[in-house]
Each structure stands twice: as C-alpha cells, then as structure tokens.
CSV table of C-alpha atoms and ligand atoms in Angstrom, one decimal:
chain,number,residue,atom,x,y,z
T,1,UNK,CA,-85.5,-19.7,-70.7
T,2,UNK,CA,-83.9,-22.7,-70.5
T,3,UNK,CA,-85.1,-24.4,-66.4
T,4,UNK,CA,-82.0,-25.9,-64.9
T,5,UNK,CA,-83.2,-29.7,-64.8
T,6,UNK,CA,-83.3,-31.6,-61.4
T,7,UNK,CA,-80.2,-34.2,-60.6
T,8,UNK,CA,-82.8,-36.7,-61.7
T,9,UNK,CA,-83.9,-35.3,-65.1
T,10,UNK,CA,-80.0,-34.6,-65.8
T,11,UNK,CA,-79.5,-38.9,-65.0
T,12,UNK,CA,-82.2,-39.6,-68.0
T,13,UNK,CA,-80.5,-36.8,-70.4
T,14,UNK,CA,-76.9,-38.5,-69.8
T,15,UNK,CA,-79.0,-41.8,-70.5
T,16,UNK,CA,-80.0,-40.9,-73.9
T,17,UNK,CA,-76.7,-39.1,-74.6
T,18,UNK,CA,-74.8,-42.1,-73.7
T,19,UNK,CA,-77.0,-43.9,-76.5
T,20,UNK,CA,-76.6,-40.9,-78.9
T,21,UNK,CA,-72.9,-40.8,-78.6
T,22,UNK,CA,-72.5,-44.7,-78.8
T,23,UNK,CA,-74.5,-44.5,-82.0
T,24,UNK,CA,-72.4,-41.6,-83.7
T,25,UNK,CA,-69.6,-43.7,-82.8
T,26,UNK,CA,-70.9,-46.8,-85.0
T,27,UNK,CA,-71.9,-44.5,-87.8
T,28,UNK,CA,-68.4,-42.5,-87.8
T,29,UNK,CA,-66.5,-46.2,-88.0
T,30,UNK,CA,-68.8,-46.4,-91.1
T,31,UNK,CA,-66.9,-43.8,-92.6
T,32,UNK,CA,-64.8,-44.3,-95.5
T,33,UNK,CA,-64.6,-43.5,-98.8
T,34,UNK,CA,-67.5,-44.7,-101.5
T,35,UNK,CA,-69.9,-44.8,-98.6
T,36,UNK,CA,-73.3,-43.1,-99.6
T,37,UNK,CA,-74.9,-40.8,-97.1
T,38,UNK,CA,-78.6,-42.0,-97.1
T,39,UNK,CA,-76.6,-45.6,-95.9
T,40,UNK,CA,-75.4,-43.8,-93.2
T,41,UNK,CA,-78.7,-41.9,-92.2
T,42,UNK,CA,-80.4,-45.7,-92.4
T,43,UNK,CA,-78.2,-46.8,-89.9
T,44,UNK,CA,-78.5,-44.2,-87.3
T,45,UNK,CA,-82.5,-44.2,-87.6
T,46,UNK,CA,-82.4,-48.0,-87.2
T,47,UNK,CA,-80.0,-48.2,-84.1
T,48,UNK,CA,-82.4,-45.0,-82.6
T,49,UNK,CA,-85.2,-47.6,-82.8
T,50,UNK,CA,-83.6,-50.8,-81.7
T,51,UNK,CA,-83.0,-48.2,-78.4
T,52,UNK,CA,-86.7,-47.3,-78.1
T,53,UNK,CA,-85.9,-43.2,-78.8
T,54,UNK,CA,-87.3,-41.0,-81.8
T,55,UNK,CA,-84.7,-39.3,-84.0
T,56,UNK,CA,-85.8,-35.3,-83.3
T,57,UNK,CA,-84.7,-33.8,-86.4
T,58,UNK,CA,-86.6,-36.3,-88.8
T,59,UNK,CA,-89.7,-34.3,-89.4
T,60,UNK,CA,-88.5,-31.1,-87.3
T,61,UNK,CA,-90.0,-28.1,-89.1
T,62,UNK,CA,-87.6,-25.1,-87.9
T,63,UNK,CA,-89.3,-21.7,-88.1
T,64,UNK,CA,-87.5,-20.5,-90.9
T,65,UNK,CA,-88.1,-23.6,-93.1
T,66,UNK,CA,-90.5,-24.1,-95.9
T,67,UNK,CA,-90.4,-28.2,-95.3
T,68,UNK,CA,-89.7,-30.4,-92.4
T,69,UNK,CA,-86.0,-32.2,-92.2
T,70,UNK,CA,-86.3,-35.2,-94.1
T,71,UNK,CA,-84.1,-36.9,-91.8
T,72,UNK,CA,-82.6,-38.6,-88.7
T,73,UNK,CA,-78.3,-37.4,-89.3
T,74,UNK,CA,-77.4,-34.1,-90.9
T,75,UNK,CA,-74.1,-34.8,-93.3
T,76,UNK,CA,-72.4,-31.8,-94.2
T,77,UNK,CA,-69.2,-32.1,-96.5
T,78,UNK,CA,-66.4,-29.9,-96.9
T,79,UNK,CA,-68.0,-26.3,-97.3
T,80,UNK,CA,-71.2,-27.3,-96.0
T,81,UNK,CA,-71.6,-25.7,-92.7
T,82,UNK,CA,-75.0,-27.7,-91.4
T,83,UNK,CA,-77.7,-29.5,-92.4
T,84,UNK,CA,-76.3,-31.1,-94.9
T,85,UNK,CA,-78.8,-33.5,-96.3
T,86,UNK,CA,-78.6,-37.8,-96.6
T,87,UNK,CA,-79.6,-38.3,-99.8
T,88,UNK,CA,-79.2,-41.7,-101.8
T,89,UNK,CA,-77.0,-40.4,-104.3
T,90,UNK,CA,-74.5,-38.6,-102.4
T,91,UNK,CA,-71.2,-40.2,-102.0
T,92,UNK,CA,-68.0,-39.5,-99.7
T,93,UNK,CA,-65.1,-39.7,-101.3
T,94,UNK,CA,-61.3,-39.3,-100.0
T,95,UNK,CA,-60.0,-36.2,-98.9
T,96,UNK,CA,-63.8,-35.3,-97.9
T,97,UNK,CA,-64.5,-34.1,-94.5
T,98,UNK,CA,-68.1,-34.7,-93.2
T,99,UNK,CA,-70.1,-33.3,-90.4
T,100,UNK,CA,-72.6,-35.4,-88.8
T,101,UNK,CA,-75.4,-34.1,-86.5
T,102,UNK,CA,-78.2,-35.8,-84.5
T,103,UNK,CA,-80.5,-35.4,-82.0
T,104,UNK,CA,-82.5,-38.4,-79.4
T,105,UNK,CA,-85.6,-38.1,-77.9
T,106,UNK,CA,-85.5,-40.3,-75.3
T,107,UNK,CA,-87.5,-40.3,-72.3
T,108,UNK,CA,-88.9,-37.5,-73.0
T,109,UNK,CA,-85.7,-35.6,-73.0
T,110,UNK,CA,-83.5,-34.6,-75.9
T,111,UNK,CA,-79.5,-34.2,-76.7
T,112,UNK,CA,-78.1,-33.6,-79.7
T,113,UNK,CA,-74.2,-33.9,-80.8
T,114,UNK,CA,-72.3,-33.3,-83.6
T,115,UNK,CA,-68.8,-34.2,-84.6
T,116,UNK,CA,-66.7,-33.8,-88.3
T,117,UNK,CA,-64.7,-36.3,-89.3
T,118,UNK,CA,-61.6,-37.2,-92.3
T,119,UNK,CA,-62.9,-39.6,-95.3
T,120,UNK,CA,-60.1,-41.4,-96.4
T,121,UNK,CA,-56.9,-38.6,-96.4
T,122,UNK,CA,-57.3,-35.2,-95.7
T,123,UNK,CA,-55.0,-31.9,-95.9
T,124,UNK,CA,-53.3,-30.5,-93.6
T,125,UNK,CA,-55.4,-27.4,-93.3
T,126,UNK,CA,-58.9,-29.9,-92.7
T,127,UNK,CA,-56.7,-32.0,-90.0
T,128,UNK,CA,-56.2,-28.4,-88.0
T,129,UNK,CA,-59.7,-27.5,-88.5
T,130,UNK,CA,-61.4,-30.1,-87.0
T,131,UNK,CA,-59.0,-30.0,-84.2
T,132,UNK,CA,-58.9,-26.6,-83.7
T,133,UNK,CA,-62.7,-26.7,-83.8
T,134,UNK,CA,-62.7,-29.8,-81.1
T,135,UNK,CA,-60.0,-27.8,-78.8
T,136,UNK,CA,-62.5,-24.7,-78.9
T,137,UNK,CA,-65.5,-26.8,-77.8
T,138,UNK,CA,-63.9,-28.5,-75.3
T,139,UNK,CA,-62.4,-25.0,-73.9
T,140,UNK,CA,-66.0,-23.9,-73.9
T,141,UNK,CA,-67.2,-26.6,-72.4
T,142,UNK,CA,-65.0,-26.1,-69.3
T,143,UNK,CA,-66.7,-22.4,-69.0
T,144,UNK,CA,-69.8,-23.3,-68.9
T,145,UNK,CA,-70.1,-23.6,-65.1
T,146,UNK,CA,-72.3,-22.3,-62.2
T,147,UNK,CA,-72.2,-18.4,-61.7
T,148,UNK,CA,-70.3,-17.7,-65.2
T,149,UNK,CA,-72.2,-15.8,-67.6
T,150,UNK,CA,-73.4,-17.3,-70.8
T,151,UNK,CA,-70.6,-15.2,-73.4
T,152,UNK,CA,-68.0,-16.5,-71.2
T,153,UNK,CA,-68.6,-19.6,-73.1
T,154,UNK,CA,-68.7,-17.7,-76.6
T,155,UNK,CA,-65.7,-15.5,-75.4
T,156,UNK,CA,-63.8,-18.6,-75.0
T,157,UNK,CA,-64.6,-20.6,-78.1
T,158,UNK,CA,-63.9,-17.4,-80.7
T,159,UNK,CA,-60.7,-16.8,-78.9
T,160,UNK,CA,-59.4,-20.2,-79.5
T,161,UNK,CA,-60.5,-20.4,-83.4
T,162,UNK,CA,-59.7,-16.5,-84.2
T,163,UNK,CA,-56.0,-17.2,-82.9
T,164,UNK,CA,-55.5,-20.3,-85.2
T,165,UNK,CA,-57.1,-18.0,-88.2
T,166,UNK,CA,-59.8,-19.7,-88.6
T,167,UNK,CA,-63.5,-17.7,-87.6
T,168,UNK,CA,-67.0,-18.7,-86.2
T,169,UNK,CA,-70.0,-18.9,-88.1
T,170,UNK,CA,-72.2,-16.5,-87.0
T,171,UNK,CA,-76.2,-17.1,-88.0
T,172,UNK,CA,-76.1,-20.6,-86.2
T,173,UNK,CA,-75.8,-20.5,-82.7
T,174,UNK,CA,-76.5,-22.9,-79.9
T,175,UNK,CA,-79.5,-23.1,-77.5
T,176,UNK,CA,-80.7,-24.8,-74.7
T,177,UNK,CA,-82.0,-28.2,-74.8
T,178,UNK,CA,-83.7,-31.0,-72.8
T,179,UNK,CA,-87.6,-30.6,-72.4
T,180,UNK,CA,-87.7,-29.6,-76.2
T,181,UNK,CA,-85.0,-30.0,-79.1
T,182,UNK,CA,-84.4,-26.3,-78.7
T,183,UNK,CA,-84.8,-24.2,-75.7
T,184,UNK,CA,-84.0,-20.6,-74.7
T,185,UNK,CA,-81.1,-19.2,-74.7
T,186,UNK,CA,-79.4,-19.1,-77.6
T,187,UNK,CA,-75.6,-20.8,-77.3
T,188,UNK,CA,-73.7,-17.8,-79.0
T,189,UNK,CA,-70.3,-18.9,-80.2
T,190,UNK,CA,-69.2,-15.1,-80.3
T,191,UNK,CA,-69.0,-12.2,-78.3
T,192,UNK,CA,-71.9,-9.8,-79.1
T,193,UNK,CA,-75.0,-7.9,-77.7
T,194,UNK,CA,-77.3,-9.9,-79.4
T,195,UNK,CA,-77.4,-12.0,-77.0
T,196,UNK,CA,-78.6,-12.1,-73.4
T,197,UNK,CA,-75.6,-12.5,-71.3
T,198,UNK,CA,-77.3,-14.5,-68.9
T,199,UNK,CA,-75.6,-16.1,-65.8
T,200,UNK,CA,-75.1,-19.9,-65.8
T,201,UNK,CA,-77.3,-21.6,-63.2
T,202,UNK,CA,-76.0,-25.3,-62.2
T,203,UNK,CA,-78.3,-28.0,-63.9
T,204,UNK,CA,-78.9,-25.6,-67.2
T,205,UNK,CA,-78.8,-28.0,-69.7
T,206,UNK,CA,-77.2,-26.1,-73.0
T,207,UNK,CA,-76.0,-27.4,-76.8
T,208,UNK,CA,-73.1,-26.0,-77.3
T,209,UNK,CA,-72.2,-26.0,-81.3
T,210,UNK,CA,-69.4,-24.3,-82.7
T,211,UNK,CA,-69.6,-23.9,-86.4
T,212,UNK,CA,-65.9,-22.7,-87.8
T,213,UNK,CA,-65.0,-21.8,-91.7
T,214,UNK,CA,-61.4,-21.6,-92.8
T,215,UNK,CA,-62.2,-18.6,-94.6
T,216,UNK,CA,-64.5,-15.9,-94.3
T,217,UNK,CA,-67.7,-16.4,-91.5
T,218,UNK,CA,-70.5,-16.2,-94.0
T,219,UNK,CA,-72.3,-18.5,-94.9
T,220,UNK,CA,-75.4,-19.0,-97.2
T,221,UNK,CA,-78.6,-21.5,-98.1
T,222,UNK,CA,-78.9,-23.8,-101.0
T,223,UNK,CA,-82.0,-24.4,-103.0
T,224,UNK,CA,-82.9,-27.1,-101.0
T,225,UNK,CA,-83.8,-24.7,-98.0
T,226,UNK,CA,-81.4,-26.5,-96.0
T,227,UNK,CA,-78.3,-26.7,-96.5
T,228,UNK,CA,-75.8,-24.2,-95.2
T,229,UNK,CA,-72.3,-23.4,-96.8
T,230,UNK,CA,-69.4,-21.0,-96.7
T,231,UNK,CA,-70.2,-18.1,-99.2
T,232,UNK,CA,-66.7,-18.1,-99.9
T,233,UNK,CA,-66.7,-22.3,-100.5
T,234,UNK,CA,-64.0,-23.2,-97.8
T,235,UNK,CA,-63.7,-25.6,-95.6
T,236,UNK,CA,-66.2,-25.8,-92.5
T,237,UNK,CA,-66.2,-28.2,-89.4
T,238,UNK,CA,-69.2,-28.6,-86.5
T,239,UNK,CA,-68.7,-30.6,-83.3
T,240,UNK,CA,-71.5,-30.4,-80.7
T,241,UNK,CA,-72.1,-31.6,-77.1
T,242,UNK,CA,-75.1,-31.3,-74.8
T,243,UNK,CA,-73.8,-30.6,-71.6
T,244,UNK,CA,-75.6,-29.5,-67.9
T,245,UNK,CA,-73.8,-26.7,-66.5
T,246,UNK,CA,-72.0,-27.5,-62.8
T,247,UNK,CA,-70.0,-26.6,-60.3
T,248,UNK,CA,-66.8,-26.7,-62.2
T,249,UNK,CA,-67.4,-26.8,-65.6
T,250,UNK,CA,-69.9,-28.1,-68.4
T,251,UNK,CA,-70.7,-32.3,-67.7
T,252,UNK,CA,-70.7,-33.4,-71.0
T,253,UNK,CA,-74.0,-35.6,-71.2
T,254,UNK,CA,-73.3,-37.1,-74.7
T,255,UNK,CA,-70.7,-39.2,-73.9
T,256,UNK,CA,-69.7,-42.5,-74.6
D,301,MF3,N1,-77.7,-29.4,-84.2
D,301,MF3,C1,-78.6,-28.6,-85.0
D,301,MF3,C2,-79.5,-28.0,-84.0
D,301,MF3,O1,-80.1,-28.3,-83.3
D,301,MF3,C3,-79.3,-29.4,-86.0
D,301,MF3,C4,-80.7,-29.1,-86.3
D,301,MF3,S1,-81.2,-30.0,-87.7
D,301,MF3,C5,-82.8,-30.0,-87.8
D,301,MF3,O2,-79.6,-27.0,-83.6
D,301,MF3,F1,-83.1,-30.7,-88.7
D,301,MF3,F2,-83.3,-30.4,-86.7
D,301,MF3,F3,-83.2,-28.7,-88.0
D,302,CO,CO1,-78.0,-28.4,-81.9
C-alpha cells in the first residue's frame, strides 16, 4: 500500500512534477497540425535529460505486456484511450484530439501527468469531452483529502462524466505513485467492490487518471500490445495529476 510520504519527500515529488508539468507544457505548444508524434516524443526525452530525470515509461515492462514501452510520451488520438504509441510516421492532423502521458523519475521519486488536447479545430462534442473530462478530475481532486475514503474520489469523478453522457473507462484505473511508477492502491475512477475502499491518510501520494469515452466504456488492445481504444471507435480523452492527499483536498504536485 501506498506509505503516505514525509513533508520532505512530498517537496522533491512537487520538484519533479513542477519539471514534468513545465515540460508537457512545451510539448502541448508543439501541437498543431502536420506535427509527427515521434518529434514530439524526441522532445520530451531531451528536455527530461537536460533536467537530470529518467523518463519512467521508456523501457517500463507492465505485467500484462509482452515488450517494454518503447517510449518517453504516450500519444493517443481520437479513439485511442492510452498508450498510444510515438512512432515516426504518425501524423496529427486537424480536428485530431491527442492524449499525452508521461511519467519523471526524479530524485528518486516519480509523477506522472496526462492531459488531451485539440489539433487544429475540433467538434463540438471533442471540445465537451476534454472539458468535461478536466472538470471531473479536478472535482476528484478536491476529494481526495485526509479521512475520505478512496471511492469518494471515484464516486465523484463518474458522477460528473455520467451526467454529461459521457462514461469512464473501466480496465485502467489509477494507482499510487512516488517510491515506484506504480504503487498500491489502485485509483478507481468508478464506484465498485473491486476495489479496497481504503481511507485517505494525509501525505498518500495517488495518480489520479480518468479515462472517458463518448460512447460505450469498452475499450480493447491493438496488435501492437499497447495501444488501447474504444471498441465502439469514439472519441476518448485522459488527463492525469499526481497529487498528495491533505487536509483539504488533493495538492496537485504536477503543476506548473
Ligand atoms: N499514466 C499511465 C500509467 O501509469 C501510463 C503508463 S504507460 C507505460 O499508469 F508505458 F508506462 F506503461
Ligand atoms: Co498513471
């Protein structure tokens, strides 16, 4: 289970995601259309070494994957859900919307952050995805404090997506997240008894991911063993903070 980290350790984690947020913040003013993904991957792994930290998903072998990530920034577009994949060839293109993922180690501690973003112009429905999406982390966020129980968080975020229609993916959760890229618990973004409903101690450190399709919640794996997409090929948005639980709410530690 995820230790709560001392007022020290939670200083170095808002260190590295202060960097981590400052660099997904260059890559997303990248953005536009006719810009190739592996460009965009490039960057981020060059800016993580100019700041002395290791990209953690570059080489990350998850337990349910036959080869590592190749590397440093997931890109997901459109119906991809996660995990989307850099690779020279691919190219956004107006209208797209793209999910981008990383996670630092820095210090010895690690944060990871997600946020989608519009290529170009996007419809009406992608613009209140993404926003809705946003709202729900955010609302989340807010829960996440001292003495709250861990689906207060998930209670939260599905209410807030579910009444704009839209609905919460359900394989990928969150976790916990500091001394490794992934830590117990897992970060449920929905109300079930799968999960331990464990009370929030100040100083838990938590990744808190929603993942939210237009359409249906299902989602499936390409051939590459990676990427994730709607079954039903809708639209599907991913923003992520890592946050330390307190007294009042979630502190957001990747922040610029
Ligand atoms: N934000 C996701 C996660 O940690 C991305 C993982 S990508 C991987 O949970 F490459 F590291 F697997
Ligand atoms: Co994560």
């Amino acid at each position: 289970m995820v230790k709560p980290k001392t007022s020290a350790e939670i200083e170095i984690m808002r260190e590295g995601g202060h960097i981590l947020a400052g660099i997904l913040n260059l890559v997303i003013k990248k953005i536009k259309p006719g810009v190739g993904t592996k460009e965009l991957n490039d960057l981020v792994e060059k800016l993580i070494k100019e700041k002395g930290g290791r990209p953690s998903f570059k080489g990350y072998k998850a337990a349910w994957a036959e080869h590592v990530y190749p590397s440093a920034l997931c890109v997901s577009v459109n119906d991809e859900v996660v995990h989307g994949l850099a690779e020279p060839n691919r190219i956004l293109k107006n209208g797209d919307i793209v999910g981008l993922d990383c996670g630092l180690e820095y210090k010895d501690f690690y944060t990871d952050i997600a946020r989608t973003v519009a290529v170009g112009r996007v419809s009406k429905e992608a613009k209140k995805l993404m926003a809705v999406t946003e709202e729900a982390l955010g609302r989340g966020i807010k829960k996440a404090k001292a003495g709250s129980r861990l689906l207060d968080v998930a209670k939260e975020i599905q209410s807030q997506v579910e009444k704009n229609g839209f609905s919460i993916v359900r394989q990928l959760v969150g976790h916990g997240v500091g001394y490794q890229a992934h830590e117990e618990p897992q970060v449920p973004n929905y109300i079930s008894n799968d999960f331990k409903n464990i009370k929030l101690e100040k100083g838990m450190t938590l990744a808190i991911e929603p993942m939210v399709n237009a359409g249906s919640w299902e989602v499936e794996t390409l051939d590459d063993g990676w990427t994730i997409v709607t079954r039903d090929g809708s639209l599907s948005a991913h923003f992520e903070h890592t946050i330390a639980v307190g007294e009042k709410g979630g502190d957001i530690l990747t922040i610029l």
